[in-house]
Amino acid sequence: DPDEPKYCYCGRGSYGTMIGCEGSNCKYEWFHLECTGLKEVPDDDVKWYCEDC
């Protein structure tokens, strides 16, 4: 779908497990877990920041 928002370093749409960056000015905001290199989503009390933030 060309109108679907693009996320992550890869620039693809939302699919699979996603993780949100806590950076207030993050240009991506949401990331595919597989693109971050993480094996699982961190606990809710852990703030996660992408490599750019």
PDB file of C-alpha atoms in Angstrom:
ATOM      1  CA  ASP A   1       0.000   0.000   0.000  1.00  0.00           C
ATOM      2  CA  PRO A   2       1.709   3.215  -1.137  1.00  0.00           C
ATOM      3  CA  ASP A   3      -0.213   5.278   1.442  1.00  0.00           C
ATOM      4  CA  GLU A   4       0.970   3.175   4.392  1.00  0.00           C
ATOM      5  CA  PRO A   5       3.376   5.030   6.711  1.00  0.00           C
ATOM      6  CA  LYS A   6       7.017   3.955   6.533  1.00  0.00           C
ATOM      7  CA  TYR A   7       8.982   3.068   9.647  1.00  0.00           C
ATOM      8  CA  CYS A   8      12.377   1.857  10.735  1.00  0.00           C
ATOM      9  CA  TYR A   9      15.819   1.996   9.130  1.00  0.00           C
ATOM     10  CA  CYS A  10      14.500  -0.220   6.333  1.00  0.00           C
ATOM     11  CA  GLY A  11      11.734   2.204   5.318  1.00  0.00           C
ATOM     12  CA  ARG A  12       9.037  -0.471   5.169  1.00  0.00           C
ATOM     13  CA  GLY A  13       5.568  -0.419   6.692  1.00  0.00           C
ATOM     14  CA  SER A  14       4.408  -1.873   9.968  1.00  0.00           C
ATOM     15  CA  TYR A  15       4.625  -5.654  10.335  1.00  0.00           C
ATOM     16  CA  GLY A  16       5.723  -8.182  12.915  1.00  0.00           C
ATOM     17  CA  THR A  17       6.983  -7.087  16.310  1.00  0.00           C
ATOM     18  CA  MET A  18       7.665  -3.348  16.524  1.00  0.00           C
ATOM     19  CA  ILE A  19       9.536  -1.348  19.169  1.00  0.00           C
ATOM     20  CA  GLY A  20       9.212   2.388  19.766  1.00  0.00           C
ATOM     21  CA  CYS A  21      12.204   4.686  20.247  1.00  0.00           C
ATOM     22  CA  GLU A  22      11.970   6.942  23.301  1.00  0.00           C
ATOM     23  CA  GLY A  23      13.837   9.774  21.535  1.00  0.00           C
ATOM     24  CA  SER A  24      11.549  12.824  21.421  1.00  0.00           C
ATOM     25  CA  ASN A  25      12.807  13.855  17.972  1.00  0.00           C
ATOM     26  CA  CYS A  26      13.334  10.406  16.473  1.00  0.00           C
ATOM     27  CA  LYS A  27      12.812  10.535  12.712  1.00  0.00           C
ATOM     28  CA  TYR A  28      11.632   6.908  12.568  1.00  0.00           C
ATOM     29  CA  GLU A  29       9.789   6.450  15.910  1.00  0.00           C
ATOM     30  CA  TRP A  30       8.972   2.753  15.329  1.00  0.00           C
ATOM     31  CA  PHE A  31      11.289  -0.097  14.392  1.00  0.00           C
ATOM     32  CA  HIS A  32      10.933  -3.719  13.366  1.00  0.00           C
ATOM     33  CA  LEU A  33      12.507  -5.806  16.108  1.00  0.00           C
ATOM     34  CA  GLU A  34      14.484  -7.811  13.545  1.00  0.00           C
ATOM     35  CA  CYS A  35      16.034  -4.600  12.118  1.00  0.00           C
ATOM     36  CA  THR A  36      17.316  -3.478  15.538  1.00  0.00           C
ATOM     37  CA  GLY A  37      19.257  -6.658  16.235  1.00  0.00           C
ATOM     38  CA  LEU A  38      17.292  -7.209  19.451  1.00  0.00           C
ATOM     39  CA  LYS A  39      16.034 -10.709  20.190  1.00  0.00           C
ATOM     40  CA  GLU A  40      13.082  -9.540  22.309  1.00  0.00           C
ATOM     41  CA  VAL A  41      11.312  -6.342  23.331  1.00  0.00           C
ATOM     42  CA  PRO A  42      12.830  -4.858  26.522  1.00  0.00           C
ATOM     43  CA  ASP A  43      10.738  -4.755  29.704  1.00  0.00           C
ATOM     44  CA  ASP A  44       8.243  -1.877  29.987  1.00  0.00           C
ATOM     45  CA  ASP A  45      10.408  -0.063  32.549  1.00  0.00           C
ATOM     46  CA  VAL A  46      13.396   0.014  30.151  1.00  0.00           C
ATOM     47  CA  LYS A  47      13.670   3.024  27.843  1.00  0.00           C
ATOM     48  CA  TRP A  48      14.968   2.030  24.417  1.00  0.00           C
ATOM     49  CA  TYR A  49      16.648   4.451  21.997  1.00  0.00           C
ATOM     50  CA  CYS A  50      17.606   3.743  18.402  1.00  0.00           C
ATOM     51  CA  GLU A  51      21.191   4.130  17.178  1.00  0.00           C
ATOM     52  CA  ASP A  52      20.413   7.612  15.808  1.00  0.00           C
ATOM     53  CA  CYS A  53      19.084   8.944  19.110  1.00  0.00           C
TER      54      CYS A  53
END
